[in-house]
mmCIF file of C-alpha atoms in Angstrom:
data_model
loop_
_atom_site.group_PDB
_atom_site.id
_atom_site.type_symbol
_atom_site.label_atom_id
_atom_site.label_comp_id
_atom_site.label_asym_id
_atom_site.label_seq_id
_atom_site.Cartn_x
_atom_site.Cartn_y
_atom_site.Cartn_z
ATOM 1 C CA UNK A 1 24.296 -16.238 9.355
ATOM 2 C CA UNK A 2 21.369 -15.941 6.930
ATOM 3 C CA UNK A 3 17.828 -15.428 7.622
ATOM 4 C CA UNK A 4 16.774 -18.501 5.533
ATOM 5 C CA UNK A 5 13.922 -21.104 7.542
ATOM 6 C CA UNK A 6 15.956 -23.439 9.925
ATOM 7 C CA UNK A 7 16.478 -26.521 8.056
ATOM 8 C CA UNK A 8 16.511 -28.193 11.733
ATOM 9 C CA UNK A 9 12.486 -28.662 11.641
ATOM 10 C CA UNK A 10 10.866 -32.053 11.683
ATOM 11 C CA UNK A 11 9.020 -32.293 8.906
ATOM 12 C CA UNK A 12 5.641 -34.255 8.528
ATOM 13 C CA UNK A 13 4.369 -33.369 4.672
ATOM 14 C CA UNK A 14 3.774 -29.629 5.673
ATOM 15 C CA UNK A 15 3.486 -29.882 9.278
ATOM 16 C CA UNK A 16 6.460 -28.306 11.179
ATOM 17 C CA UNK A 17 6.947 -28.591 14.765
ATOM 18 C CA UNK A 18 10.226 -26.332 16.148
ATOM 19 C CA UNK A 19 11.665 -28.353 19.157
ATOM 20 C CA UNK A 20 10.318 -27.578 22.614
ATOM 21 C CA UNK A 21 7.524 -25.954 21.283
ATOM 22 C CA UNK A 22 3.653 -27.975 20.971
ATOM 23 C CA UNK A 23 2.264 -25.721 18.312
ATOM 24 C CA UNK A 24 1.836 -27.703 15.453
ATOM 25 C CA UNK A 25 0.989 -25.878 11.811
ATOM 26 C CA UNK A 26 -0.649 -28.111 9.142
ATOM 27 C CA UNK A 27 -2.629 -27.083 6.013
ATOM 28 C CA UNK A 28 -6.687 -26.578 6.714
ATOM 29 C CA UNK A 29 -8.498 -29.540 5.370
ATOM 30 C CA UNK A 30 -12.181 -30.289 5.217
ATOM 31 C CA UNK A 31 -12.510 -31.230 8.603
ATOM 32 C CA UNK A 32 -11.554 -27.709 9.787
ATOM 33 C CA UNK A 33 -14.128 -25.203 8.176
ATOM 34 C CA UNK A 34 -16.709 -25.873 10.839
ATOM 35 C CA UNK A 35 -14.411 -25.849 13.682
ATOM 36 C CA UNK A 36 -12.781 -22.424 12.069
ATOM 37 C CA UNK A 37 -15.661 -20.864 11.552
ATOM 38 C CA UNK A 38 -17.614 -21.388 15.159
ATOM 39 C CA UNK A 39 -13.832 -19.849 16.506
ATOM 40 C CA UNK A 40 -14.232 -16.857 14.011
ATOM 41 C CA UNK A 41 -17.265 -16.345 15.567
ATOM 42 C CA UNK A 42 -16.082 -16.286 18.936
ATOM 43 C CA UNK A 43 -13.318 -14.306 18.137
ATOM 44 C CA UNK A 44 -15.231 -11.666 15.838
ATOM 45 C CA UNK A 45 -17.803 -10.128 17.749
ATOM 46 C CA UNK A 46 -20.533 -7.299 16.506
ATOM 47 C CA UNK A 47 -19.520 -5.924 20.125
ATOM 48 C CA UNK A 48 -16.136 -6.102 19.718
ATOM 49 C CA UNK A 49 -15.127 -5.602 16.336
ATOM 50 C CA UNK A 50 -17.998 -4.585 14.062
ATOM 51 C CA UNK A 51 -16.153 -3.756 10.758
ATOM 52 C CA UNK A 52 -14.334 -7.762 11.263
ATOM 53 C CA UNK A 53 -18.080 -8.917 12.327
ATOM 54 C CA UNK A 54 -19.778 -7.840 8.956
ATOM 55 C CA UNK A 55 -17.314 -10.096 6.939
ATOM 56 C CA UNK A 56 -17.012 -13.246 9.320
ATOM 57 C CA UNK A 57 -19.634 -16.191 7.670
ATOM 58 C CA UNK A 58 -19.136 -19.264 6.611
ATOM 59 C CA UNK A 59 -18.971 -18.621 2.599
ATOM 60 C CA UNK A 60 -15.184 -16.531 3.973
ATOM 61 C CA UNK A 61 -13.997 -19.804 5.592
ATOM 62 C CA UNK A 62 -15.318 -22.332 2.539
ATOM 63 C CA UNK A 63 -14.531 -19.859 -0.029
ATOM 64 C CA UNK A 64 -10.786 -19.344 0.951
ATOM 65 C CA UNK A 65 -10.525 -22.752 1.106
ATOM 66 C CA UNK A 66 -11.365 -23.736 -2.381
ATOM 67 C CA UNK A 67 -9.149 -21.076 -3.776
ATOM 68 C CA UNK A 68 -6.276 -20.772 -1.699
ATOM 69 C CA UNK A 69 -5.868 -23.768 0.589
ATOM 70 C CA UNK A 70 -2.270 -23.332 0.457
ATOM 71 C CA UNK A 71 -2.499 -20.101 2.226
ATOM 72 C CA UNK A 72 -5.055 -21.619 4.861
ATOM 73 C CA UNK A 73 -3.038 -22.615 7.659
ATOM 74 C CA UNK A 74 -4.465 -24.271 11.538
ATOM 75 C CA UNK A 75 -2.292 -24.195 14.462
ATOM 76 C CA UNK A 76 -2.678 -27.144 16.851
ATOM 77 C CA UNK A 77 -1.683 -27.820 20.268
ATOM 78 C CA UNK A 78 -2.243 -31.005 21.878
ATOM 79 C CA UNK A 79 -4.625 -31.840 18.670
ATOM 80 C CA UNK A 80 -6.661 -29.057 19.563
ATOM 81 C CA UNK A 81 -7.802 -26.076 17.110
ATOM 82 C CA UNK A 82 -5.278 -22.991 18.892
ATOM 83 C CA UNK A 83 -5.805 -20.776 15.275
ATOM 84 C CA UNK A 84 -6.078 -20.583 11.673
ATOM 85 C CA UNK A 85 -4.828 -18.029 8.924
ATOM 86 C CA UNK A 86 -6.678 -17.474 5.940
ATOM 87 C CA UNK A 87 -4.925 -15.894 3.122
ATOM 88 C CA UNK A 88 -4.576 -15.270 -0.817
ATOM 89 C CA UNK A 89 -2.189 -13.944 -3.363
ATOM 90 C CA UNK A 90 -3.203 -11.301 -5.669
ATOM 91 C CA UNK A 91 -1.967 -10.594 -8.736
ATOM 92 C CA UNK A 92 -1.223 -7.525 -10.608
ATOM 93 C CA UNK A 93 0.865 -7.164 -13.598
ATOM 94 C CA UNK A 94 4.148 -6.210 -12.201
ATOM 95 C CA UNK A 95 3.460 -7.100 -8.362
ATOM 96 C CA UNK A 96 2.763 -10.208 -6.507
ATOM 97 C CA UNK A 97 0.844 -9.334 -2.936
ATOM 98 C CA UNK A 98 0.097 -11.588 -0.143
ATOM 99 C CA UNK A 99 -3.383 -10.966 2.222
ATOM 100 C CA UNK A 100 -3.670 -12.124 5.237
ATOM 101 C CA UNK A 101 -7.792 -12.230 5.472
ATOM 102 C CA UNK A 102 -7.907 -13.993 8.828
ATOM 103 C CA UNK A 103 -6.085 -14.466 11.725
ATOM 104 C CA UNK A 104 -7.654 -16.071 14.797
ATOM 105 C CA UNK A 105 -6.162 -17.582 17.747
ATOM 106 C CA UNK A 106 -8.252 -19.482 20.590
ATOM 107 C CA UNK A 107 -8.672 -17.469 23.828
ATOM 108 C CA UNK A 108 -7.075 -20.743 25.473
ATOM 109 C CA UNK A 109 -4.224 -20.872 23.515
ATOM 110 C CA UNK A 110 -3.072 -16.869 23.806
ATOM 111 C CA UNK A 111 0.074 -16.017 24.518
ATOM 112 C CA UNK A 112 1.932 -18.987 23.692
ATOM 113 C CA UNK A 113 3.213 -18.388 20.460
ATOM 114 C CA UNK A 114 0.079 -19.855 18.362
ATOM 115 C CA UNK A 115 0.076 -16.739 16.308
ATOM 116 C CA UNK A 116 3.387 -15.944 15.330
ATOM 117 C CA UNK A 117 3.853 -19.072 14.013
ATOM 118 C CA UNK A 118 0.934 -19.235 11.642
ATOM 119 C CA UNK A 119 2.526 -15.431 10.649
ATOM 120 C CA UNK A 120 5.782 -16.383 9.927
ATOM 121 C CA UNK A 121 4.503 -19.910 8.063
ATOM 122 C CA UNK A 122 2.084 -17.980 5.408
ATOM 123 C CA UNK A 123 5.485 -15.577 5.044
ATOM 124 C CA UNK A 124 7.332 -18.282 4.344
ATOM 125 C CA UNK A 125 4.942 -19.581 1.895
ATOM 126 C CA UNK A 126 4.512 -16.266 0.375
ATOM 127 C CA UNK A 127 7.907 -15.450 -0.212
ATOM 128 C CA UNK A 128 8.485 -19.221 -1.797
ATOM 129 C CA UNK A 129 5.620 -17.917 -4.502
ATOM 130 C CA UNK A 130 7.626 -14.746 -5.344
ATOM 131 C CA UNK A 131 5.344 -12.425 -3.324
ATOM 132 C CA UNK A 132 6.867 -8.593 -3.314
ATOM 133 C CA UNK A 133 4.345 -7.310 -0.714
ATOM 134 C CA UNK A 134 2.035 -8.927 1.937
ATOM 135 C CA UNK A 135 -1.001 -6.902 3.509
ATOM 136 C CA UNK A 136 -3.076 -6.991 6.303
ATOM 137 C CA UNK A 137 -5.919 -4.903 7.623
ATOM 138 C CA UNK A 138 -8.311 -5.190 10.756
ATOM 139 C CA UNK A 139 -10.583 -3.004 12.767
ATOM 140 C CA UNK A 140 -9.126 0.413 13.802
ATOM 141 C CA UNK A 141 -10.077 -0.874 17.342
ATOM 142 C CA UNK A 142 -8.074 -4.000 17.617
ATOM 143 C CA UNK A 143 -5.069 -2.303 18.969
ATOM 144 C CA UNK A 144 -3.880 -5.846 19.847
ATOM 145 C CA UNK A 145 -3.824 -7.016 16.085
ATOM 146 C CA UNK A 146 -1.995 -3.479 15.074
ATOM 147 C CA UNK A 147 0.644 -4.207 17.979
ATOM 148 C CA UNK A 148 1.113 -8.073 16.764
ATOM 149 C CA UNK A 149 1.596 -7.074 12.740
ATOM 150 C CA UNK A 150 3.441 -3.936 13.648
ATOM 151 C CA UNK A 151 5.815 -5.749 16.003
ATOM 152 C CA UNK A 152 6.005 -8.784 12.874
ATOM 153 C CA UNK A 153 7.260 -6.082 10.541
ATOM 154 C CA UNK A 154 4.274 -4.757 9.124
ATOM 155 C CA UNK A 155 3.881 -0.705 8.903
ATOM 156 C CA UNK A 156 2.910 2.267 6.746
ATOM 157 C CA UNK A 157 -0.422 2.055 8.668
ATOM 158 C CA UNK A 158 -3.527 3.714 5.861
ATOM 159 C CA UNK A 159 -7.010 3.959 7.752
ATOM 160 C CA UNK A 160 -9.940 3.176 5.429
ATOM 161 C CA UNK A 161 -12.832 4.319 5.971
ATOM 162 C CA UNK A 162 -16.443 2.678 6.090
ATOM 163 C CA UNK A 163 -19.692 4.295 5.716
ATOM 164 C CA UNK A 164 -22.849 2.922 6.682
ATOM 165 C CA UNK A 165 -26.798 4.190 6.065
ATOM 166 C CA UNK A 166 -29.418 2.641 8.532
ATOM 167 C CA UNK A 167 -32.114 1.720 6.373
ATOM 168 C CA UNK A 168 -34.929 1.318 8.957
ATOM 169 C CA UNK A 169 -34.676 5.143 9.409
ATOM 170 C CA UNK A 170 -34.023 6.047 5.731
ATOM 171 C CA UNK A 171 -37.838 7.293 4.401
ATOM 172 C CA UNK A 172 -38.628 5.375 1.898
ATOM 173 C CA UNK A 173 -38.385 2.142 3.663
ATOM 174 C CA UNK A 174 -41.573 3.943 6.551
ATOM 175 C CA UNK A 175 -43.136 4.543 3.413
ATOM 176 C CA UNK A 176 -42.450 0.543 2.453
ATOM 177 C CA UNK A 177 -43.283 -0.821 5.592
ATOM 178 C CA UNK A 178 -46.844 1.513 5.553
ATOM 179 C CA UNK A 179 -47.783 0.604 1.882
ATOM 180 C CA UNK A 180 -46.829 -3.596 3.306
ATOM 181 C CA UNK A 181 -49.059 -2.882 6.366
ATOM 182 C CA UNK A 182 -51.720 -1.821 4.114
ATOM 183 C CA UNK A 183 -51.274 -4.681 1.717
ATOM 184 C CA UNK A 184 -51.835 -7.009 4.073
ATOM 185 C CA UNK A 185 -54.914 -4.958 5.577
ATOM 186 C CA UNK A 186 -56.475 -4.814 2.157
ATOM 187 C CA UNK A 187 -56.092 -8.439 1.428
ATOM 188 C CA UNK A 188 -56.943 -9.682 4.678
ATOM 189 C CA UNK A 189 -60.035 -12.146 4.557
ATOM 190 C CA UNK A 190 -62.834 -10.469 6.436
ATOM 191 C CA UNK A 191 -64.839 -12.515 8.540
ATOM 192 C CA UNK A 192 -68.455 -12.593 8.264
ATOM 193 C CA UNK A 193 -70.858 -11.785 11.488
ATOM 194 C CA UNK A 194 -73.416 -13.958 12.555
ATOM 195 C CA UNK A 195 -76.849 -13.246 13.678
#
């Protein structure tokens, strides 16, 4: 037995749905940056996940889609947005990689499936391209996202790490907001008293 994509699927253009399952995978199109996005920002939380949080806007969702809308993937159940994967290919001279960028699934779709399917789809696609090596990263916190990719095959776990200077205490920006208060003091039309 090989380990080639069953052949079995019902095909729809590039929507697959595996028999006895309701999680349909289709390219993203138009229609679904808004509805991606307003997930994203359920899903990726300043609270929760602060390193995912300072990435997640709008331009990520639009951008990925104009340059790699083969790799941006929505998982639907009953016609309903359950996820979306956003990836890319990168290119260096001797090595293909695939990123996953995104991976979101729907807090009402969990734990039925939604995300190993739009996994194993993008690693399908990426394989089809001649990619070597796909890559993932998330939040040192997200234990749940290390447990998914680690239990989908992905290892040799790197931490990066992330520095960060808080500019309201940093000196020269008192010394900005002082020399703006004064500005404004200094330029302020004074009014005249009557007698």
């Amino acid at each position: 037995m090989n380990d080639l994509p069953d052949k079995s699927l019902e095909k729809d253009g590039d929507r697959d749905r595996h028999e006895g399952n309701s999680v349909d995978i289709r390219e993203m199109n138009i229609d679904d940056i808004a509805p991606i996005f307003h997930l994203g920002e359920q899903l990726f939380t300043s609270d929760l996940y602060p390193y995912l949080y300072r990435t997640w806007d709008e331009w990520e969702v639009i951008g990925m889609y104009n340059t790699d809308s083969e790799y941006c993937l929505v998982a639907e159940i009953d016609d309903q947005l359950a996820g979306f994967i956003l990836g890319t290919i990168i290119n260096k001279a001797s090595w293909k990689y695939g990123y996953i960028t995104w991976l979101g699934v729907n807090p009402n779709f969990q734990r039925r499936g939604v995300a190993d399917r739009l996994v194993d789809k993008i690693i399908e696609r990426m394989i089809e391209d001649n990619v070597r090596l796909m890559l993932v990263d998330t939040d040192p916190a997200n234990t749940p996202a290390i447990n998914f990719f680690n239990r989908k095959g992905f290892g040799n776990a790197r931490e990066h790490v992330f520095l960060s200077l808080n500019l309201a205490k940093h000196e020269y920006y008192g010394r900005l907001i002082n020399y703006e208060r004064d500005k404004a003091e200094r330029n302020r039309p004074r009014s005249r008293r009557r007698t």
